[in-house]
Each structure stands twice: as structure tokens, then as C-alpha cells.
Amino acid sequence: GMATPRKAGIPLGVMKVLDPRQLKPDSAETERILTVLDETVVKLEITRLIPRITGSLDRYARMLGPEITSSLLELQKLSMEIQHLLTSPGDAKSTRAVKQRLKCSLRNILRLFLANPLLYHGLKYEVRVRESPADVFIKAFMEFRDFMLERLLTTPDEEKEMIQFMKDISLQVEKNTEIISALQGELAGVIQTRDEEVSRKDKTIENLKTSMEDLAKNCKADIQLIMKEGERQQKEDKEASQDRCARLKQDIQRLGPQFSALVLEHRASELVLRKEKCKAEKEIQKWVQKYDTDMTEKQTTYDEVQAAYNEEKVQLSLLMEKHAMLLQEYTQIEEERRMLKEKEEEAAREEARRNNAATCIQAFWKGYLVRSIYKSVLKKGKGKGKGK
């Protein structure tokens, strides 16, 4: 297959460390070591589950089976015995013997679980175990397994490449640190310059505020003058508005008769239009009624036609079913006729063979009789000749 392209500038050994997917066993010894480590991880996880299982053994007995259940009961009994011996002073030899039996029982249980991996995986998702220091140990052991895999698959050349790569990284970090220090110095200078600029602008703003206050004081007289001028202009506008209102009132009085005449004229035309509208509405209502009547008749006709169509459709369906049945019967009859005809032809051929055989037999028999008679005649003729 095609190899995965390496990132530019990163050695192959470093790539293996950075990308765990490239860590694959390449020898039988490595695979054996990994198998032992993986089995140890499984044994640790099973050992973590055993206290929970023994605490609810009735619940899991059917899943475990009699052999594992009895082994777990024995382990539970030995655990209680060892706890009793540890809490009370006793014979050290008995304690060592019980410990040895406990270890053997635990190894036997682990062997049974390893022989049935499906049971282990089922219990792993079935049994709920609280977090404990054992989880930390298992996690640390799995990290140790990954570290061992990394070490087993890293050649001396790849390790040298990784060390050199780490040195290059360290140098690059030092250079970056120096650059960062220089940039921080430049940043401090820029910040100081910005602070000075801000201070200068603050002074400018204070000066502008002082100038605005002076300008407000100077503008008070102008504002008073503008107010007087506005009052005078308002008075003039008010007088002009009053004169305009008086003229508008005169125009209203003058145009009032014309408005009344136009209202009378428009009312007369409105009455005519209302009559025409009423007439048009009656005509529309008449046409609507006619439309409703026609549509009712057509709907009735449509319903009748639809009912007839549905009835004919049902009849057609029945006829199609009958046609299918008759076609099936016709096909069956034709098949029976064909088979009967074949049997008759076979019988005729058999009869012909029998007739031919009978004819041959009869011909052979006749020839045999003729030869027999001829022989007897010849024998009699020879006898008469001798007598004379």
C-alpha cells in the first residue's frame, strides 16, 4: 500500500511517537510482549470487577455458570478467612497457606474468564463499578504498555533522530523566546508612546472644554438678542396668520353656496348610481342562481355517471378475475391436452414398434415352418427312392 506522507522537517522516529497509528508490531518478540501486557490489563480489569460480582453473585450466577460461580464463592470464602486472620493474631504459617490458596483461586478465576472473553466483555458493560484507586493503577499500566510499545518499536537511529529533533526544538524555543523578549520591549515602547499621545490629547480636550465655557459665556448676550428677535418675528407671524384666517373665513362664506349646490348635484347622481348598482346586483344574483342550478344539475349527472362508472369498474374487475381464472383453466386444459397428445403419440409409436416386432416374428415363424416342411418332404422323397 502507499505509505503515509511525513510532515516536512519531522523525522520518521518522531512521527511514530507523535502518531500512535504508525506503532505496529514488527517482530514475534514484540507481539509476545504486547500480548502479555494486554492480558495483564484484562486481568487487572477482571480483578477490579470481581468484588462487585461477588457482592451480587445471585444476580450474575446464571450468566457466569456453575464453574465460575463456585470459584467465586471459594474466593469469597478465602477472602473472609484471610481478613479474619489479618484482624486477629494467629499462626503465620496458616496465614501464608491461606494467602497461597487465595492466589491460586484468583489465578484459576482469571484463567476461566480469559477462556471466555465474551463473558468478560458482557460483564464489563453489565457491572457498574465506582471509581477507585484501581482505575488509576490500570490507567497508569496502560500508559506503561503504550510506552513499552513505543520503546520496542523505536530503533536506535530513530531515537537519535528524536533526540536531535528535541534539541532543534529547544533551540527554536530559545530563539522564539529571544524574539518574544524583543517584541515585548518594542511593545513597551509603543505603549509608552501611546500613553504620551493620550496625555497630550487629554490636555487638548481640557483646553477645548475651557474654550467652550468661555464661548458659552460670550454667547449669552447673542442668545438674548436672538430671543428678542424671535419674539418680534413670532408677533409678526401671528398677525399675518390672523389676517390669513380672516381671508379664509371670507372665502368659506363665499364658497358655501357653491358647495351646497355641488352636494345636491352629487346626491342626485349618487341616487342614479345606486339604482344602477341595485339593478346590477339583481342581475348578478339571477346569474348566480342560474349558475348554481346548472352546476347542481351537472353535479347530479356527474354523480350518476360516476356511480355507473364505479359499477362498471366493479363488473370489469369481476370479469377480469373470471378472465384470469378462465385463462388459467384454459392453460391447464391445453397443458393436459398436450400431455395427452404426447401420451397418444407415444402409445402410437409403441404400437407401431409392437406391430413391426410381430411382423418380424411372424415372418421368421413362417420361414421356419416352410423350411421344416421342405426338410420333411425331402426326407420322404429320399425314402421312396431307396425302396425301389
Short mmCIF file of C-alpha atoms in Angstrom, two decimals:
data_model
loop_
_atom_site.label_atom_id
_atom_site.label_comp_id
_atom_site.label_asym_id
_atom_site.label_seq_id
_atom_site.Cartn_x
_atom_site.Cartn_y
_atom_site.Cartn_z
CA GLY A 1 0.00 0.00 0.00
CA MET A 2 1.03 3.67 -0.21
CA ALA A 3 2.95 4.99 2.78
CA THR A 4 1.55 7.93 4.74
CA PRO A 5 3.47 11.07 3.72
CA ARG A 6 5.62 12.55 6.53
CA LYS A 7 5.24 16.13 7.61
CA ALA A 8 8.02 18.36 6.31
CA GLY A 9 11.05 18.52 8.64
CA ILE A 10 9.89 15.83 11.17
CA PRO A 11 11.94 12.60 11.31
CA LEU A 12 10.30 9.20 10.96
CA GLY A 13 11.00 8.19 14.58
CA VAL A 14 9.41 11.37 15.89
CA MET A 15 6.42 10.81 13.58
CA LYS A 16 5.93 7.36 15.13
CA VAL A 17 5.84 8.88 18.61
CA LEU A 18 3.51 11.70 17.58
CA ASP A 19 1.19 9.43 15.60
CA PRO A 20 0.36 6.19 17.54
CA ARG A 21 -1.35 4.73 14.45
CA GLN A 22 2.16 4.10 12.99
CA LEU A 23 3.17 1.97 16.00
CA LYS A 24 2.72 -1.58 14.73
CA PRO A 25 4.50 -4.73 15.97
CA ASP A 26 7.23 -5.79 13.57
CA SER A 27 8.58 -8.96 15.30
CA ALA A 28 7.34 -12.04 17.14
CA GLU A 29 9.11 -10.99 20.38
CA THR A 30 7.37 -7.61 20.33
CA GLU A 31 3.99 -9.26 19.73
CA ARG A 32 4.60 -11.67 22.64
CA ILE A 33 5.49 -8.81 25.00
CA LEU A 34 2.42 -6.84 23.92
CA THR A 35 0.24 -9.94 24.35
CA VAL A 36 1.49 -10.37 27.93
CA LEU A 37 0.87 -6.68 28.69
CA ASP A 38 -2.63 -6.78 27.13
CA GLU A 39 -3.51 -9.92 29.09
CA THR A 40 -2.27 -8.20 32.26
CA VAL A 41 -4.57 -5.23 31.53
CA VAL A 42 -7.50 -7.62 31.07
CA LYS A 43 -6.62 -9.43 34.30
CA LEU A 44 -6.47 -6.11 36.18
CA GLU A 45 -9.89 -5.11 34.85
CA ILE A 46 -11.37 -8.53 35.75
CA THR A 47 -9.84 -8.25 39.24
CA ARG A 48 -11.47 -4.82 39.59
CA LEU A 49 -14.87 -6.35 38.70
CA ILE A 50 -14.63 -9.39 40.98
CA PRO A 51 -15.61 -7.63 44.31
CA ARG A 52 -18.69 -6.14 42.64
CA ILE A 53 -19.66 -9.53 41.12
CA THR A 54 -19.19 -11.43 44.39
CA GLY A 55 -21.30 -8.78 46.16
CA SER A 56 -24.24 -9.57 43.80
CA LEU A 57 -23.41 -13.18 42.94
CA ASP A 58 -27.07 -14.26 42.84
CA ARG A 59 -27.73 -11.72 40.12
CA TYR A 60 -24.84 -12.82 37.88
CA ALA A 61 -24.78 -16.57 38.70
CA ARG A 62 -26.81 -17.56 35.64
CA MET A 63 -24.52 -15.58 33.34
CA LEU A 64 -21.32 -16.86 34.96
CA GLY A 65 -22.13 -20.55 35.02
CA PRO A 66 -21.60 -23.12 37.79
CA GLU A 67 -17.81 -23.42 37.50
CA ILE A 68 -17.03 -19.70 37.76
CA THR A 69 -19.73 -19.22 40.42
CA SER A 70 -18.26 -21.95 42.63
CA SER A 71 -14.76 -20.50 42.13
CA LEU A 72 -16.02 -17.04 43.13
CA LEU A 73 -17.71 -18.49 46.23
CA GLU A 74 -14.44 -20.16 47.17
CA LEU A 75 -12.57 -16.88 46.58
CA GLN A 76 -15.11 -15.02 48.74
CA LYS A 77 -14.72 -17.60 51.50
CA LEU A 78 -10.90 -17.35 51.35
CA SER A 79 -11.10 -13.52 51.40
CA MET A 80 -13.21 -13.61 54.55
CA GLU A 81 -10.82 -16.10 56.11
CA ILE A 82 -7.74 -14.02 55.28
CA GLN A 83 -9.44 -10.89 56.67
CA HIS A 84 -10.22 -12.77 59.87
CA LEU A 85 -6.61 -13.95 60.14
CA LEU A 86 -5.27 -10.44 59.48
CA THR A 87 -7.52 -8.81 62.08
CA SER A 88 -6.77 -11.39 64.78
CA PRO A 89 -3.30 -12.63 65.75
CA GLY A 90 -2.73 -16.17 64.61
CA ASP A 91 -0.31 -18.62 63.14
CA ALA A 92 1.87 -17.02 60.41
CA LYS A 93 2.16 -20.35 58.62
CA SER A 94 -1.64 -20.68 58.35
CA THR A 95 -1.84 -17.11 57.07
CA ARG A 96 0.73 -17.83 54.36
CA ALA A 97 -1.11 -21.01 53.37
CA VAL A 98 -4.44 -19.16 53.10
CA LYS A 99 -2.76 -16.43 51.07
CA GLN A 100 -1.30 -19.04 48.74
CA ARG A 101 -4.73 -20.67 48.31
CA LEU A 102 -6.23 -17.22 47.70
CA LYS A 103 -3.68 -16.52 44.96
CA CYS A 104 -4.31 -19.91 43.34
CA SER A 105 -8.08 -19.35 43.45
CA LEU A 106 -7.70 -15.89 41.89
CA ARG A 107 -5.42 -17.27 39.13
CA ASN A 108 -7.96 -20.00 38.43
CA ILE A 109 -10.80 -17.43 38.15
CA LEU A 110 -8.71 -15.25 35.82
CA ARG A 111 -7.94 -18.31 33.68
CA LEU A 112 -11.67 -19.11 33.41
CA PHE A 113 -12.52 -15.53 32.44
CA LEU A 114 -9.71 -15.38 29.86
CA ALA A 115 -11.00 -18.62 28.35
CA ASN A 116 -14.39 -16.92 27.83
CA PRO A 117 -13.72 -13.37 26.50
CA LEU A 118 -17.37 -12.83 25.54
CA LEU A 119 -18.37 -13.28 29.19
CA TYR A 120 -15.76 -10.74 30.29
CA HIS A 121 -16.92 -8.12 27.76
CA GLY A 122 -20.55 -8.70 28.72
CA LEU A 123 -19.79 -8.24 32.42
CA LYS A 124 -17.68 -5.18 31.64
CA TYR A 125 -20.75 -3.36 30.31
CA GLU A 126 -23.20 -5.01 32.74
CA VAL A 127 -21.43 -4.42 36.05
CA ARG A 128 -21.29 -0.81 37.25
CA VAL A 129 -18.16 -0.16 39.31
CA ARG A 130 -17.42 3.08 41.13
CA GLU A 131 -14.14 4.83 40.52
CA SER A 132 -11.36 3.57 42.78
CA PRO A 133 -7.56 3.72 43.08
CA ALA A 134 -7.50 0.54 40.94
CA ASP A 135 -8.69 2.62 37.96
CA VAL A 136 -5.71 4.93 38.42
CA PHE A 137 -3.37 1.94 38.53
CA ILE A 138 -4.97 0.39 35.40
CA LYS A 139 -4.70 3.68 33.54
CA ALA A 140 -1.05 4.01 34.58
CA PHE A 141 -0.36 0.42 33.48
CA MET A 142 -1.99 1.10 30.07
CA GLU A 143 0.25 4.16 29.71
CA PHE A 144 3.19 1.92 30.63
CA ARG A 145 2.03 -0.52 27.90
CA ASP A 146 1.95 2.29 25.32
CA PHE A 147 5.37 3.47 26.50
CA MET A 148 6.76 -0.05 26.15
CA LEU A 149 5.29 -0.33 22.66
CA GLU A 150 6.89 2.97 21.75
CA ARG A 151 10.23 1.86 23.15
CA LEU A 152 10.05 -1.56 21.46
CA LEU A 153 9.27 -0.06 18.06
CA THR A 154 11.82 2.76 18.27
CA THR A 155 15.17 1.83 16.75
CA PRO A 156 18.45 3.42 17.98
CA ASP A 157 18.64 5.53 14.82
CA GLU A 158 15.08 6.74 15.31
CA GLU A 159 15.87 7.52 18.96
CA LYS A 160 18.88 9.58 17.87
CA GLU A 161 16.70 11.38 15.36
CA MET A 162 14.17 12.13 18.10
CA ILE A 163 16.86 13.44 20.47
CA GLN A 164 18.26 15.63 17.70
CA PHE A 165 14.75 16.79 16.87
CA MET A 166 14.13 17.70 20.53
CA LYS A 167 17.42 19.64 20.58
CA ASP A 168 16.36 21.51 17.45
CA ILE A 169 13.03 22.23 19.09
CA SER A 170 14.79 23.56 22.21
CA LEU A 171 16.99 25.84 20.10
CA GLN A 172 13.95 27.04 18.21
CA VAL A 173 12.20 27.72 21.54
CA GLU A 174 15.19 29.74 22.78
CA LYS A 175 15.21 31.76 19.56
CA ASN A 176 11.47 32.32 19.87
CA THR A 177 11.97 33.41 23.49
CA GLU A 178 14.55 35.98 22.42
CA ILE A 179 12.23 37.23 19.67
CA ILE A 180 9.36 37.44 22.17
CA SER A 181 11.56 39.44 24.59
CA ALA A 182 12.49 41.86 21.80
CA LEU A 183 8.85 42.19 20.78
CA GLN A 184 7.85 42.78 24.39
CA GLY A 185 10.42 45.62 24.56
CA GLU A 186 9.03 47.12 21.36
CA LEU A 187 5.52 46.72 22.78
CA ALA A 188 6.52 48.56 25.97
CA GLY A 189 7.91 51.42 23.87
CA VAL A 190 4.75 51.57 21.78
CA ILE A 191 2.62 51.55 24.93
CA GLN A 192 4.68 54.42 26.40
CA THR A 193 4.35 56.42 23.17
CA ARG A 194 0.59 55.74 23.17
CA ASP A 195 0.33 56.92 26.81
CA GLU A 196 2.17 60.13 25.96
CA GLU A 197 -0.15 60.68 22.98
CA VAL A 198 -3.18 60.06 25.17
CA SER A 199 -1.88 62.53 27.79
CA ARG A 200 -1.33 65.16 25.11
CA LYS A 201 -4.84 64.64 23.75
CA ASP A 202 -6.27 64.87 27.29
CA LYS A 203 -4.60 68.27 27.70
CA THR A 204 -6.03 69.34 24.33
CA ILE A 205 -9.53 68.23 25.45
CA GLU A 206 -9.18 70.24 28.72
CA ASN A 207 -8.21 73.31 26.70
CA LEU A 208 -11.19 72.82 24.41
CA LYS A 209 -13.53 72.49 27.40
CA THR A 210 -12.19 75.80 28.81
CA SER A 211 -12.66 77.45 25.43
CA MET A 212 -16.24 76.13 25.21
CA GLU A 213 -17.07 77.52 28.65
CA ASP A 214 -15.73 80.92 27.61
CA LEU A 215 -17.68 80.68 24.37
CA ALA A 216 -20.89 79.87 26.29
CA LYS A 217 -20.42 82.96 28.47
CA ASN A 218 -19.81 85.14 25.42
CA CYS A 219 -22.85 83.68 23.64
CA LYS A 220 -25.36 84.56 26.38
CA ALA A 221 -25.75 88.13 25.04
CA ASP A 222 -26.18 86.84 21.50
CA ILE A 223 -28.77 84.35 22.74
CA GLN A 224 -30.77 87.10 24.46
CA LEU A 225 -30.66 89.19 21.28
CA ILE A 226 -31.82 86.19 19.24
CA MET A 227 -34.65 85.58 21.71
CA LYS A 228 -35.86 89.18 21.32
CA GLU A 229 -35.66 88.89 17.57
CA GLY A 230 -37.59 85.61 17.72
CA GLU A 231 -40.35 87.15 19.84
CA ARG A 232 -40.70 90.01 17.38
CA GLN A 233 -40.80 87.60 14.45
CA GLN A 234 -43.39 85.46 16.28
CA LYS A 235 -45.61 88.52 16.85
CA GLU A 236 -45.41 89.45 13.16
CA ASP A 237 -46.18 85.86 12.11
CA LYS A 238 -49.16 85.78 14.46
CA GLU A 239 -50.62 88.98 12.97
CA ALA A 240 -50.07 87.68 9.44
CA SER A 241 -51.75 84.38 10.43
CA GLN A 242 -54.78 86.23 11.81
CA ASP A 243 -55.13 88.20 8.56
CA ARG A 244 -54.88 84.93 6.57
CA CYS A 245 -57.53 83.27 8.78
CA ALA A 246 -59.90 86.23 8.18
CA ARG A 247 -59.45 85.89 4.42
CA LEU A 248 -60.04 82.15 4.60
CA LYS A 249 -63.28 82.69 6.54
CA GLN A 250 -64.48 85.11 3.84
CA ASP A 251 -63.62 82.52 1.19
CA ILE A 252 -65.56 79.86 3.15
CA GLN A 253 -68.63 82.08 3.36
CA ARG A 254 -68.37 82.85 -0.34
CA LEU A 255 -67.87 79.20 -1.41
CA GLY A 256 -70.53 77.77 0.93
CA PRO A 257 -73.47 78.13 -1.58
CA GLN A 258 -71.39 76.54 -4.32
CA PHE A 259 -70.56 73.61 -2.02
CA SER A 260 -74.23 73.11 -1.18
CA ALA A 261 -75.19 73.13 -4.89
CA LEU A 262 -72.45 70.60 -5.66
CA VAL A 263 -73.63 68.38 -2.78
CA LEU A 264 -77.21 68.38 -4.16
CA GLU A 265 -75.94 67.61 -7.64
CA HIS A 266 -73.71 64.78 -6.40
CA ARG A 267 -76.54 63.31 -4.30
CA ALA A 268 -78.78 63.19 -7.38
CA SER A 269 -76.05 61.44 -9.37
CA GLU A 270 -75.42 59.13 -6.41
CA LEU A 271 -79.10 58.15 -6.38
CA VAL A 272 -78.94 57.27 -10.07
CA LEU A 273 -75.77 55.24 -9.49
CA ARG A 274 -77.37 53.44 -6.53
CA LYS A 275 -80.31 52.40 -8.72
CA GLU A 276 -77.96 51.12 -11.39
CA LYS A 277 -75.98 49.28 -8.74
CA CYS A 278 -79.14 47.66 -7.32
CA LYS A 279 -80.17 46.61 -10.81
CA ALA A 280 -76.72 45.16 -11.48
CA GLU A 281 -76.79 43.27 -8.17
CA LYS A 282 -80.19 41.75 -9.01
CA GLU A 283 -78.86 40.71 -12.40
CA ILE A 284 -75.77 39.19 -10.79
CA GLN A 285 -77.92 37.33 -8.26
CA LYS A 286 -80.05 35.99 -11.09
CA TRP A 287 -76.98 34.73 -12.93
CA VAL A 288 -75.57 33.22 -9.74
CA GLN A 289 -78.83 31.33 -9.12
CA LYS A 290 -78.81 30.13 -12.69
CA TYR A 291 -75.18 29.04 -12.30
CA ASP A 292 -75.99 27.18 -9.08
CA THR A 293 -78.95 25.42 -10.77
CA ASP A 294 -76.84 24.42 -13.78
CA MET A 295 -73.99 23.21 -11.57
CA THR A 296 -76.42 21.22 -9.41
CA GLU A 297 -77.83 19.50 -12.49
CA LYS A 298 -74.34 18.84 -13.81
CA GLN A 299 -73.21 17.54 -10.41
CA THR A 300 -76.22 15.20 -10.34
CA THR A 301 -75.37 14.00 -13.84
CA TYR A 302 -71.73 13.61 -12.83
CA ASP A 303 -72.69 11.59 -9.73
CA GLU A 304 -74.90 9.32 -11.84
CA VAL A 305 -72.14 8.86 -14.41
CA GLN A 306 -69.62 8.27 -11.59
CA ALA A 307 -71.90 5.67 -9.98
CA ALA A 308 -72.36 3.93 -13.33
CA TYR A 309 -68.60 4.10 -13.89
CA ASN A 310 -67.90 2.59 -10.45
CA GLU A 311 -70.45 -0.17 -11.09
CA GLU A 312 -68.94 -0.91 -14.50
CA LYS A 313 -65.48 -0.80 -12.90
CA VAL A 314 -66.57 -3.40 -10.33
CA GLN A 315 -68.08 -5.53 -13.10
CA LEU A 316 -64.90 -5.11 -15.11
CA SER A 317 -62.85 -6.22 -12.11
CA LEU A 318 -65.07 -9.30 -11.69
CA LEU A 319 -64.80 -10.05 -15.41
CA MET A 320 -61.02 -9.64 -15.23
CA GLU A 321 -60.88 -12.07 -12.32
CA LYS A 322 -63.08 -14.52 -14.24
CA HIS A 323 -60.93 -14.00 -17.31
CA ALA A 324 -57.80 -14.74 -15.28
CA MET A 325 -59.42 -17.88 -13.83
CA LEU A 326 -60.61 -18.99 -17.28
CA LEU A 327 -57.19 -18.24 -18.74
CA GLN A 328 -55.59 -20.34 -16.01
CA GLU A 329 -58.09 -23.16 -16.64
CA TYR A 330 -57.52 -22.85 -20.40
CA THR A 331 -53.77 -23.05 -19.88
CA GLN A 332 -54.21 -26.10 -17.67
CA ILE A 333 -56.52 -27.75 -20.21
CA GLU A 334 -54.07 -27.00 -23.02
CA GLU A 335 -51.28 -28.49 -20.94
CA GLU A 336 -53.38 -31.59 -20.25
CA ARG A 337 -54.23 -31.85 -23.97
CA ARG A 338 -50.58 -31.54 -24.86
CA MET A 339 -49.61 -34.21 -22.36
CA LEU A 340 -52.49 -36.45 -23.58
CA LYS A 341 -51.41 -35.93 -27.17
CA GLU A 342 -47.82 -36.80 -26.26
CA LYS A 343 -49.06 -39.94 -24.50
CA GLU A 344 -51.18 -40.89 -27.55
CA GLU A 345 -48.23 -40.30 -29.86
CA GLU A 346 -46.00 -42.37 -27.56
CA ALA A 347 -48.67 -45.11 -27.50
CA ALA A 348 -48.91 -44.99 -31.30
CA ARG A 349 -45.14 -45.27 -31.60
CA GLU A 350 -45.16 -48.15 -29.13
CA GLU A 351 -47.98 -49.85 -31.09
CA ALA A 352 -46.01 -49.38 -34.31
CA ARG A 353 -42.92 -50.93 -32.70
CA ARG A 354 -45.00 -53.82 -31.46
CA ASN A 355 -46.57 -54.34 -34.92
CA ASN A 356 -43.16 -54.31 -36.56
CA ALA A 357 -41.90 -56.78 -34.00
CA ALA A 358 -44.96 -59.04 -34.53
CA THR A 359 -44.49 -58.86 -38.30
CA CYS A 360 -40.84 -59.83 -37.97
CA ILE A 361 -41.70 -62.68 -35.60
CA GLN A 362 -44.46 -63.93 -37.93
CA ALA A 363 -42.15 -63.77 -40.96
CA PHE A 364 -39.46 -65.63 -39.06
CA TRP A 365 -42.01 -68.27 -37.93
CA LYS A 366 -43.41 -68.72 -41.44
CA GLY A 367 -39.91 -69.18 -42.80
CA TYR A 368 -39.19 -71.66 -40.08
CA LEU A 369 -42.39 -73.64 -40.93
CA VAL A 370 -41.61 -73.59 -44.66
CA ARG A 371 -38.07 -74.83 -44.02
CA SER A 372 -39.39 -77.54 -41.71
CA ILE A 373 -42.00 -78.77 -44.26
CA TYR A 374 -39.40 -78.67 -47.02
CA LYS A 375 -37.00 -80.73 -44.99
CA SER A 376 -39.70 -83.35 -44.20
CA VAL A 377 -40.66 -83.55 -47.89
CA LEU A 378 -37.04 -84.09 -48.88
CA LYS A 379 -36.67 -86.85 -46.30
CA LYS A 380 -39.79 -88.67 -47.60
CA GLY A 381 -38.61 -88.46 -51.26
CA LYS A 382 -35.27 -89.99 -50.32
CA GLY A 383 -37.01 -92.87 -48.54
CA LYS A 384 -39.13 -93.82 -51.54
CA GLY A 385 -36.12 -93.88 -53.86
CA LYS A 386 -34.34 -96.40 -51.70
CA GLY A 387 -37.37 -98.80 -51.75
CA LYS A 388 -37.47 -99.04 -55.48
#
